[in-house]
Amino acid sequence: FALFLPNSFRFIAKPCAINLGIQDSGPHRAQPNAILEKVFTSITKSPDGKRLEGLSKQLDWDVRKIQRWFRHRRNQDKPTTLTKFCESMWRFTFYLSIFFYGIRFLWTAPWFWDTRQCWYNYPFQPLTSRLYYYYILELAFYWSLMFSQFTDIKRKDFLIMFVHHLATIGLITFSYMNNMVRVGTLVLCLHDASDFLLEAAKLANYAKYQRLCDAFFMLFGVVFIVTRLGEVLLLMGCYLLVSVECGENLVTLIITQVILVLLHIFIS
């Protein structure tokens, strides 16, 4: 279901994109050529000068023409602006919806106003249905992001995002298994607070609303630094305190959290 929903969401996002003037036109397609295609798929996507000279003699083509072919072929694999808009709109909708769901749920939770409540009577804390659904939705979404990386067009940050999604899934699963869901909900809500702003900036950029894009991106930068880097580091200190006071072994959780923080620092 988590993989099916993003694809079905395109039926909603695509008309919105077309109304904003985003056309479903891809880049210029390279002229079909079996020899160059074999080199592109099996050897290199950016041939050096020596290989270009060899291909020029083999095909009786000018070097510039071959360079142009490889450039068009590389661009051919890139997603269109419409595809990227639909993807960002799906993520924007999810992040915004789950953020407000989290705020509405946590507003009445005692640990939202006093983080010490996260550890009162731990680990014997009840798991309410709203808290359960919050966790399951977040976990399903990040699983879908990780699996969709293998079906979508491979991007330059594939490995970084794969490790990020894997660390996030590990943290969500570990905290759920150890009934650390109260502090887990705080972390999830803090992360979602900036994610929808980034997707909003992307949507504005694809629609060529540059001023709106710059405003969203500046706001995202501020919220990202405050919530993800500052608050996550504070929560790491909280984990250490709990490991001492409650006698819980949280080494795996702390290591995973450190990996996630380092990824956030690298991305920022």
PDB file of C-alpha atoms in Angstrom:
ATOM      1  CA  PHE A   1       0.000   0.000   0.000  1.00  0.00           C
ATOM      2  CA  ALA A   2       2.855   2.372   0.887  1.00  0.00           C
ATOM      3  CA  LEU A   3       4.351   1.813  -2.570  1.00  0.00           C
ATOM      4  CA  PHE A   4       1.016   1.977  -4.418  1.00  0.00           C
ATOM      5  CA  LEU A   5      -0.170   5.269  -2.906  1.00  0.00           C
ATOM      6  CA  PRO A   6       2.637   7.510  -4.321  1.00  0.00           C
ATOM      7  CA  ASN A   7       1.977   6.193  -7.849  1.00  0.00           C
ATOM      8  CA  SER A   8      -1.781   6.681  -7.562  1.00  0.00           C
ATOM      9  CA  PHE A   9      -1.197  10.197  -6.193  1.00  0.00           C
ATOM     10  CA  ARG A  10       0.165  11.206  -9.620  1.00  0.00           C
ATOM     11  CA  PHE A  11      -3.410  11.350 -10.907  1.00  0.00           C
ATOM     12  CA  ILE A  12      -3.956  14.263  -8.512  1.00  0.00           C
ATOM     13  CA  ALA A  13      -0.554  15.943  -8.784  1.00  0.00           C
ATOM     14  CA  LYS A  14      -0.293  15.841 -12.581  1.00  0.00           C
ATOM     15  CA  PRO A  15      -3.354  18.052 -13.300  1.00  0.00           C
ATOM     16  CA  CYS A  16      -2.075  20.537 -10.675  1.00  0.00           C
ATOM     17  CA  ALA A  17       1.300  20.656 -12.422  1.00  0.00           C
ATOM     18  CA  ILE A  18      -0.263  21.174 -15.846  1.00  0.00           C
ATOM     19  CA  ASN A  19      -2.420  24.024 -14.479  1.00  0.00           C
ATOM     20  CA  LEU A  20       0.788  25.664 -13.231  1.00  0.00           C
ATOM     21  CA  GLY A  21       2.283  25.473 -16.718  1.00  0.00           C
ATOM     22  CA  ILE A  22       4.591  22.489 -16.162  1.00  0.00           C
ATOM     23  CA  GLN A  23       4.700  20.458 -19.359  1.00  0.00           C
ATOM     24  CA  ASP A  24       5.183  16.701 -19.662  1.00  0.00           C
ATOM     25  CA  SER A  25       8.044  17.100 -22.110  1.00  0.00           C
ATOM     26  CA  GLY A  26      11.281  15.248 -21.486  1.00  0.00           C
ATOM     27  CA  PRO A  27      14.785  16.133 -22.679  1.00  0.00           C
ATOM     28  CA  HIS A  28      15.963  15.660 -26.241  1.00  0.00           C
ATOM     29  CA  ARG A  29      16.364  11.932 -26.921  1.00  0.00           C
ATOM     30  CA  ALA A  30      19.651  10.642 -28.295  1.00  0.00           C
ATOM     31  CA  GLN A  31      19.768   9.210 -31.805  1.00  0.00           C
ATOM     32  CA  PRO A  32      19.564   5.375 -31.623  1.00  0.00           C
ATOM     33  CA  ASN A  33      23.028   3.847 -32.022  1.00  0.00           C
ATOM     34  CA  ALA A  34      23.852   0.296 -30.889  1.00  0.00           C
ATOM     35  CA  ILE A  35      27.611   0.844 -30.489  1.00  0.00           C
ATOM     36  CA  LEU A  36      27.338   4.024 -28.406  1.00  0.00           C
ATOM     37  CA  GLU A  37      24.480   2.529 -26.384  1.00  0.00           C
ATOM     38  CA  LYS A  38      26.651  -0.474 -25.505  1.00  0.00           C
ATOM     39  CA  VAL A  39      29.490   1.814 -24.388  1.00  0.00           C
ATOM     40  CA  PHE A  40      27.054   3.925 -22.362  1.00  0.00           C
ATOM     41  CA  THR A  41      25.417   1.012 -20.534  1.00  0.00           C
ATOM     42  CA  SER A  42      28.415  -1.311 -20.125  1.00  0.00           C
ATOM     43  CA  ILE A  43      31.579   0.824 -19.963  1.00  0.00           C
ATOM     44  CA  THR A  44      31.161   4.520 -19.203  1.00  0.00           C
ATOM     45  CA  LYS A  45      28.603   7.297 -19.389  1.00  0.00           C
ATOM     46  CA  SER A  46      31.295   9.955 -19.793  1.00  0.00           C
ATOM     47  CA  PRO A  47      34.039   8.673 -22.138  1.00  0.00           C
ATOM     48  CA  ASP A  48      37.480  10.267 -22.025  1.00  0.00           C
ATOM     49  CA  GLY A  49      39.317  11.794 -24.980  1.00  0.00           C
ATOM     50  CA  LYS A  50      41.052   8.584 -26.018  1.00  0.00           C
ATOM     51  CA  ARG A  51      37.809   6.604 -26.133  1.00  0.00           C
ATOM     52  CA  LEU A  52      36.065   9.432 -27.985  1.00  0.00           C
ATOM     53  CA  GLU A  53      38.780   9.344 -30.669  1.00  0.00           C
ATOM     54  CA  GLY A  54      38.348   5.583 -31.031  1.00  0.00           C
ATOM     55  CA  LEU A  55      34.576   5.862 -31.345  1.00  0.00           C
ATOM     56  CA  SER A  56      34.993   8.695 -33.849  1.00  0.00           C
ATOM     57  CA  LYS A  57      37.091   6.487 -36.130  1.00  0.00           C
ATOM     58  CA  GLN A  58      34.805   3.481 -35.656  1.00  0.00           C
ATOM     59  CA  LEU A  59      31.602   5.375 -36.483  1.00  0.00           C
ATOM     60  CA  ASP A  60      33.101   8.003 -38.782  1.00  0.00           C
ATOM     61  CA  TRP A  61      31.494  10.661 -36.593  1.00  0.00           C
ATOM     62  CA  ASP A  62      32.903  13.948 -35.426  1.00  0.00           C
ATOM     63  CA  VAL A  63      34.075  13.945 -31.770  1.00  0.00           C
ATOM     64  CA  ARG A  64      31.718  16.797 -30.923  1.00  0.00           C
ATOM     65  CA  LYS A  65      28.798  14.826 -32.323  1.00  0.00           C
ATOM     66  CA  ILE A  66      29.684  11.859 -30.096  1.00  0.00           C
ATOM     67  CA  GLN A  67      30.016  14.138 -27.062  1.00  0.00           C
ATOM     68  CA  ARG A  68      26.618  15.593 -27.878  1.00  0.00           C
ATOM     69  CA  TRP A  69      25.158  12.090 -28.151  1.00  0.00           C
ATOM     70  CA  PHE A  70      26.437  11.120 -24.684  1.00  0.00           C
ATOM     71  CA  ARG A  71      25.143  14.374 -23.212  1.00  0.00           C
ATOM     72  CA  HIS A  72      21.673  13.774 -24.654  1.00  0.00           C
ATOM     73  CA  ARG A  73      21.790  10.146 -23.512  1.00  0.00           C
ATOM     74  CA  ARG A  74      22.646  11.148 -19.933  1.00  0.00           C
ATOM     75  CA  ASN A  75      19.864  13.734 -19.884  1.00  0.00           C
ATOM     76  CA  GLN A  76      17.464  11.174 -21.289  1.00  0.00           C
ATOM     77  CA  ASP A  77      17.630   9.198 -18.025  1.00  0.00           C
ATOM     78  CA  LYS A  78      16.875  12.205 -15.870  1.00  0.00           C
ATOM     79  CA  PRO A  79      13.284  12.575 -14.602  1.00  0.00           C
ATOM     80  CA  THR A  80      11.175  15.301 -16.179  1.00  0.00           C
ATOM     81  CA  THR A  81      10.111  18.369 -14.247  1.00  0.00           C
ATOM     82  CA  LEU A  82       6.557  17.003 -14.172  1.00  0.00           C
ATOM     83  CA  THR A  83       7.759  13.724 -12.631  1.00  0.00           C
ATOM     84  CA  LYS A  84       9.763  15.580  -9.977  1.00  0.00           C
ATOM     85  CA  PHE A  85       6.799  17.859  -9.237  1.00  0.00           C
ATOM     86  CA  CYS A  86       4.488  14.873  -8.671  1.00  0.00           C
ATOM     87  CA  GLU A  87       7.031  13.224  -6.387  1.00  0.00           C
ATOM     88  CA  SER A  88       7.552  16.394  -4.341  1.00  0.00           C
ATOM     89  CA  MET A  89       3.819  17.040  -4.105  1.00  0.00           C
ATOM     90  CA  TRP A  90       3.264  13.537  -2.707  1.00  0.00           C
ATOM     91  CA  ARG A  91       6.006  14.037  -0.106  1.00  0.00           C
ATOM     92  CA  PHE A  92       4.781  17.538   0.731  1.00  0.00           C
ATOM     93  CA  THR A  93       1.251  16.223   1.305  1.00  0.00           C
ATOM     94  CA  PHE A  94       2.455  13.393   3.529  1.00  0.00           C
ATOM     95  CA  TYR A  95       4.909  15.473   5.575  1.00  0.00           C
ATOM     96  CA  LEU A  96       2.387  18.267   6.122  1.00  0.00           C
ATOM     97  CA  SER A  97      -0.422  15.871   7.038  1.00  0.00           C
ATOM     98  CA  ILE A  98       1.667  13.752   9.396  1.00  0.00           C
ATOM     99  CA  PHE A  99       3.167  16.860  11.018  1.00  0.00           C
ATOM    100  CA  PHE A 100      -0.233  18.319  11.870  1.00  0.00           C
ATOM    101  CA  TYR A 101      -1.450  14.894  12.982  1.00  0.00           C
ATOM    102  CA  GLY A 102       1.539  14.694  15.293  1.00  0.00           C
ATOM    103  CA  ILE A 103       0.993  18.207  16.668  1.00  0.00           C
ATOM    104  CA  ARG A 104      -2.690  17.499  17.270  1.00  0.00           C
ATOM    105  CA  PHE A 105      -1.869  14.218  19.012  1.00  0.00           C
ATOM    106  CA  LEU A 106       1.033  15.566  21.082  1.00  0.00           C
ATOM    107  CA  TRP A 107      -0.764  18.756  22.111  1.00  0.00           C
ATOM    108  CA  THR A 108      -2.715  16.811  24.729  1.00  0.00           C
ATOM    109  CA  ALA A 109       0.200  14.525  25.638  1.00  0.00           C
ATOM    110  CA  PRO A 110       1.926  15.376  28.954  1.00  0.00           C
ATOM    111  CA  TRP A 111       5.413  14.560  27.592  1.00  0.00           C
ATOM    112  CA  PHE A 112       5.046  17.234  24.905  1.00  0.00           C
ATOM    113  CA  TRP A 113       5.202  19.925  27.598  1.00  0.00           C
ATOM    114  CA  ASP A 114       7.484  18.120  30.045  1.00  0.00           C
ATOM    115  CA  THR A 115      10.022  15.733  28.484  1.00  0.00           C
ATOM    116  CA  ARG A 116      10.636  14.087  31.869  1.00  0.00           C
ATOM    117  CA  GLN A 117       7.234  12.465  31.393  1.00  0.00           C
ATOM    118  CA  CYS A 118       8.826  10.373  28.621  1.00  0.00           C
ATOM    119  CA  TRP A 119      10.544   8.275  31.291  1.00  0.00           C
ATOM    120  CA  TYR A 120       7.993   8.159  34.111  1.00  0.00           C
ATOM    121  CA  ASN A 121       7.055   4.536  34.755  1.00  0.00           C
ATOM    122  CA  TYR A 122       9.264   3.423  31.858  1.00  0.00           C
ATOM    123  CA  PRO A 123       9.055   0.841  30.283  1.00  0.00           C
ATOM    124  CA  PHE A 124       5.551   0.124  31.616  1.00  0.00           C
ATOM    125  CA  GLN A 125       3.750   2.781  29.567  1.00  0.00           C
ATOM    126  CA  PRO A 126       0.468   2.175  27.694  1.00  0.00           C
ATOM    127  CA  LEU A 127       0.495   2.182  23.900  1.00  0.00           C
ATOM    128  CA  THR A 128      -2.607   4.043  22.723  1.00  0.00           C
ATOM    129  CA  SER A 129      -4.159   3.465  19.316  1.00  0.00           C
ATOM    130  CA  ARG A 130      -3.359   7.022  18.138  1.00  0.00           C
ATOM    131  CA  LEU A 131       0.276   6.601  19.096  1.00  0.00           C
ATOM    132  CA  TYR A 132       0.385   3.206  17.374  1.00  0.00           C
ATOM    133  CA  TYR A 133      -1.038   4.568  14.100  1.00  0.00           C
ATOM    134  CA  TYR A 134       1.379   7.512  14.222  1.00  0.00           C
ATOM    135  CA  TYR A 135       4.326   5.121  14.418  1.00  0.00           C
ATOM    136  CA  ILE A 136       3.017   2.718  11.775  1.00  0.00           C
ATOM    137  CA  LEU A 137       2.366   5.533   9.281  1.00  0.00           C
ATOM    138  CA  GLU A 138       5.869   6.939   9.718  1.00  0.00           C
ATOM    139  CA  LEU A 139       7.482   3.507   9.481  1.00  0.00           C
ATOM    140  CA  ALA A 140       5.513   2.565   6.346  1.00  0.00           C
ATOM    141  CA  PHE A 141       6.430   5.853   4.683  1.00  0.00           C
ATOM    142  CA  TYR A 142      10.175   5.440   5.245  1.00  0.00           C
ATOM    143  CA  TRP A 143      10.037   1.827   4.090  1.00  0.00           C
ATOM    144  CA  SER A 144       8.348   3.050   0.893  1.00  0.00           C
ATOM    145  CA  LEU A 145      11.077   5.684   0.409  1.00  0.00           C
ATOM    146  CA  MET A 146      13.810   3.082   0.762  1.00  0.00           C
ATOM    147  CA  PHE A 147      12.245   0.585  -1.634  1.00  0.00           C
ATOM    148  CA  SER A 148      11.261   3.249  -4.175  1.00  0.00           C
ATOM    149  CA  GLN A 149      14.932   4.186  -4.537  1.00  0.00           C
ATOM    150  CA  PHE A 150      15.471   0.918  -6.408  1.00  0.00           C
ATOM    151  CA  THR A 151      12.537   1.452  -8.782  1.00  0.00           C
ATOM    152  CA  ASP A 152      12.968   5.179  -9.383  1.00  0.00           C
ATOM    153  CA  ILE A 153      15.748   6.690 -11.465  1.00  0.00           C
ATOM    154  CA  LYS A 154      19.015   6.429  -9.546  1.00  0.00           C
ATOM    155  CA  ARG A 155      20.206   9.793  -8.207  1.00  0.00           C
ATOM    156  CA  LYS A 156      23.638  11.014  -7.108  1.00  0.00           C
ATOM    157  CA  ASP A 157      22.697  10.949  -3.414  1.00  0.00           C
ATOM    158  CA  PHE A 158      21.412   7.358  -3.606  1.00  0.00           C
ATOM    159  CA  LEU A 159      23.833   5.943  -1.028  1.00  0.00           C
ATOM    160  CA  ILE A 160      23.440   8.845   1.418  1.00  0.00           C
ATOM    161  CA  MET A 161      19.647   8.701   1.331  1.00  0.00           C
ATOM    162  CA  PHE A 162      19.683   4.897   1.547  1.00  0.00           C
ATOM    163  CA  VAL A 163      21.751   5.037   4.753  1.00  0.00           C
ATOM    164  CA  HIS A 164      19.507   7.847   6.040  1.00  0.00           C
ATOM    165  CA  HIS A 165      16.317   5.841   5.452  1.00  0.00           C
ATOM    166  CA  LEU A 166      17.902   2.702   6.924  1.00  0.00           C
ATOM    167  CA  ALA A 167      19.006   4.568  10.061  1.00  0.00           C
ATOM    168  CA  THR A 168      15.560   6.160  10.421  1.00  0.00           C
ATOM    169  CA  ILE A 169      13.808   2.800  10.082  1.00  0.00           C
ATOM    170  CA  GLY A 170      16.234   1.320  12.609  1.00  0.00           C
ATOM    171  CA  LEU A 171      15.509   4.101  15.116  1.00  0.00           C
ATOM    172  CA  ILE A 172      11.736   3.844  14.710  1.00  0.00           C
ATOM    173  CA  THR A 173      11.793   0.048  15.008  1.00  0.00           C
ATOM    174  CA  PHE A 174      14.199  -0.005  17.958  1.00  0.00           C
ATOM    175  CA  SER A 175      12.276   2.635  19.907  1.00  0.00           C
ATOM    176  CA  TYR A 176       8.992   0.789  19.261  1.00  0.00           C
ATOM    177  CA  MET A 177      10.392  -2.560  20.359  1.00  0.00           C
ATOM    178  CA  ASN A 178      11.717  -1.007  23.574  1.00  0.00           C
ATOM    179  CA  ASN A 179       8.524   0.995  24.208  1.00  0.00           C
ATOM    180  CA  MET A 180      10.401   4.302  23.870  1.00  0.00           C
ATOM    181  CA  VAL A 181       7.529   5.623  21.820  1.00  0.00           C
ATOM    182  CA  ARG A 182       7.007   8.814  23.812  1.00  0.00           C
ATOM    183  CA  VAL A 183      10.404  10.268  23.021  1.00  0.00           C
ATOM    184  CA  GLY A 184      10.083   8.706  19.567  1.00  0.00           C
ATOM    185  CA  THR A 185       6.989  10.763  18.795  1.00  0.00           C
ATOM    186  CA  LEU A 186       8.861  13.947  19.738  1.00  0.00           C
ATOM    187  CA  VAL A 187      11.727  13.087  17.386  1.00  0.00           C
ATOM    188  CA  LEU A 188       9.345  12.254  14.528  1.00  0.00           C
ATOM    189  CA  CYS A 189       7.415  15.486  14.967  1.00  0.00           C
ATOM    190  CA  LEU A 190      10.631  17.535  15.057  1.00  0.00           C
ATOM    191  CA  HIS A 191      11.824  15.920  11.820  1.00  0.00           C
ATOM    192  CA  ASP A 192       8.526  16.458  10.023  1.00  0.00           C
ATOM    193  CA  ALA A 193       8.524  20.147  10.992  1.00  0.00           C
ATOM    194  CA  SER A 194      11.118  21.005   8.340  1.00  0.00           C
ATOM    195  CA  ASP A 195      10.594  18.321   5.676  1.00  0.00           C
ATOM    196  CA  PHE A 196       7.373  19.771   4.235  1.00  0.00           C
ATOM    197  CA  LEU A 197       9.055  23.205   3.892  1.00  0.00           C
ATOM    198  CA  LEU A 198      11.775  21.709   1.696  1.00  0.00           C
ATOM    199  CA  GLU A 199       9.201  20.008  -0.523  1.00  0.00           C
ATOM    200  CA  ALA A 200       7.238  23.279  -0.740  1.00  0.00           C
ATOM    201  CA  ALA A 201      10.424  25.037  -1.916  1.00  0.00           C
ATOM    202  CA  LYS A 202      10.907  22.363  -4.582  1.00  0.00           C
ATOM    203  CA  LEU A 203       7.312  22.732  -5.792  1.00  0.00           C
ATOM    204  CA  ALA A 204       7.736  26.514  -6.079  1.00  0.00           C
ATOM    205  CA  ASN A 205      10.993  26.016  -7.967  1.00  0.00           C
ATOM    206  CA  TYR A 206       9.448  23.586 -10.467  1.00  0.00           C
ATOM    207  CA  ALA A 207       6.565  26.032 -11.027  1.00  0.00           C
ATOM    208  CA  LYS A 208       9.146  28.851 -11.525  1.00  0.00           C
ATOM    209  CA  TYR A 209       7.968  30.942  -8.544  1.00  0.00           C
ATOM    210  CA  GLN A 210      11.502  31.914  -7.581  1.00  0.00           C
ATOM    211  CA  ARG A 211      10.741  34.374  -4.765  1.00  0.00           C
ATOM    212  CA  LEU A 212       8.388  31.916  -3.108  1.00  0.00           C
ATOM    213  CA  CYS A 213      11.000  29.191  -3.520  1.00  0.00           C
ATOM    214  CA  ASP A 214      13.702  31.329  -1.877  1.00  0.00           C
ATOM    215  CA  ALA A 215      11.390  32.206   1.036  1.00  0.00           C
ATOM    216  CA  PHE A 216      10.483  28.576   1.685  1.00  0.00           C
ATOM    217  CA  PHE A 217      14.095  27.470   1.415  1.00  0.00           C
ATOM    218  CA  MET A 218      15.324  30.117   3.874  1.00  0.00           C
ATOM    219  CA  LEU A 219      12.592  29.119   6.317  1.00  0.00           C
ATOM    220  CA  PHE A 220      13.497  25.463   5.841  1.00  0.00           C
ATOM    221  CA  GLY A 221      17.157  26.184   6.602  1.00  0.00           C
ATOM    222  CA  VAL A 222      16.323  27.858   9.898  1.00  0.00           C
ATOM    223  CA  VAL A 223      13.846  25.186  11.018  1.00  0.00           C
ATOM    224  CA  PHE A 224      16.156  22.381   9.895  1.00  0.00           C
ATOM    225  CA  ILE A 225      19.100  23.597  11.969  1.00  0.00           C
ATOM    226  CA  VAL A 226      17.006  24.295  15.069  1.00  0.00           C
ATOM    227  CA  THR A 227      15.009  21.066  15.067  1.00  0.00           C
ATOM    228  CA  ARG A 228      17.251  18.425  13.569  1.00  0.00           C
ATOM    229  CA  LEU A 229      20.717  19.378  14.695  1.00  0.00           C
ATOM    230  CA  GLY A 230      19.975  21.137  17.969  1.00  0.00           C
ATOM    231  CA  GLU A 231      17.117  19.060  19.337  1.00  0.00           C
ATOM    232  CA  VAL A 232      18.432  15.688  18.182  1.00  0.00           C
ATOM    233  CA  LEU A 233      21.725  16.326  19.990  1.00  0.00           C
ATOM    234  CA  LEU A 234      19.768  17.155  23.151  1.00  0.00           C
ATOM    235  CA  LEU A 235      17.820  13.907  22.820  1.00  0.00           C
ATOM    236  CA  MET A 236      21.083  11.991  22.553  1.00  0.00           C
ATOM    237  CA  GLY A 237      22.037  13.435  25.935  1.00  0.00           C
ATOM    238  CA  CYS A 238      18.647  12.345  27.237  1.00  0.00           C
ATOM    239  CA  TYR A 239      19.286   8.769  26.013  1.00  0.00           C
ATOM    240  CA  LEU A 240      22.582   8.726  27.900  1.00  0.00           C
ATOM    241  CA  LEU A 241      20.876   9.843  31.109  1.00  0.00           C
ATOM    242  CA  VAL A 242      18.237   7.134  30.768  1.00  0.00           C
ATOM    243  CA  SER A 243      20.884   4.459  30.157  1.00  0.00           C
ATOM    244  CA  VAL A 244      22.488   5.430  33.472  1.00  0.00           C
ATOM    245  CA  GLU A 245      19.382   6.004  35.599  1.00  0.00           C
ATOM    246  CA  CYS A 246      17.197   3.193  34.269  1.00  0.00           C
ATOM    247  CA  GLY A 247      19.975   0.705  33.561  1.00  0.00           C
ATOM    248  CA  GLU A 248      18.860   0.320  29.920  1.00  0.00           C
ATOM    249  CA  ASN A 249      21.435  -0.616  27.294  1.00  0.00           C
ATOM    250  CA  LEU A 250      20.931   1.998  24.585  1.00  0.00           C
ATOM    251  CA  VAL A 251      24.292   1.653  22.825  1.00  0.00           C
ATOM    252  CA  THR A 252      22.733   0.505  19.535  1.00  0.00           C
ATOM    253  CA  LEU A 253      20.195   3.329  19.622  1.00  0.00           C
ATOM    254  CA  ILE A 254      22.873   5.939  20.365  1.00  0.00           C
ATOM    255  CA  ILE A 255      25.131   4.693  17.544  1.00  0.00           C
ATOM    256  CA  THR A 256      22.231   4.798  15.080  1.00  0.00           C
ATOM    257  CA  GLN A 257      21.305   8.284  16.286  1.00  0.00           C
ATOM    258  CA  VAL A 258      24.917   9.448  15.811  1.00  0.00           C
ATOM    259  CA  ILE A 259      24.850   8.169  12.206  1.00  0.00           C
ATOM    260  CA  LEU A 260      21.616  10.068  11.575  1.00  0.00           C
ATOM    261  CA  VAL A 261      23.022  13.267  13.090  1.00  0.00           C
ATOM    262  CA  LEU A 262      26.189  13.025  10.979  1.00  0.00           C
ATOM    263  CA  LEU A 263      24.051  12.589   7.866  1.00  0.00           C
ATOM    264  CA  HIS A 264      22.041  15.680   8.844  1.00  0.00           C
ATOM    265  CA  ILE A 265      25.247  17.690   9.332  1.00  0.00           C
ATOM    266  CA  PHE A 266      26.522  16.512   5.930  1.00  0.00           C
ATOM    267  CA  ILE A 267      23.231  17.376   4.199  1.00  0.00           C
ATOM    268  CA  SER A 268      23.012  20.806   5.828  1.00  0.00           C
TER     269      SER A 268
END
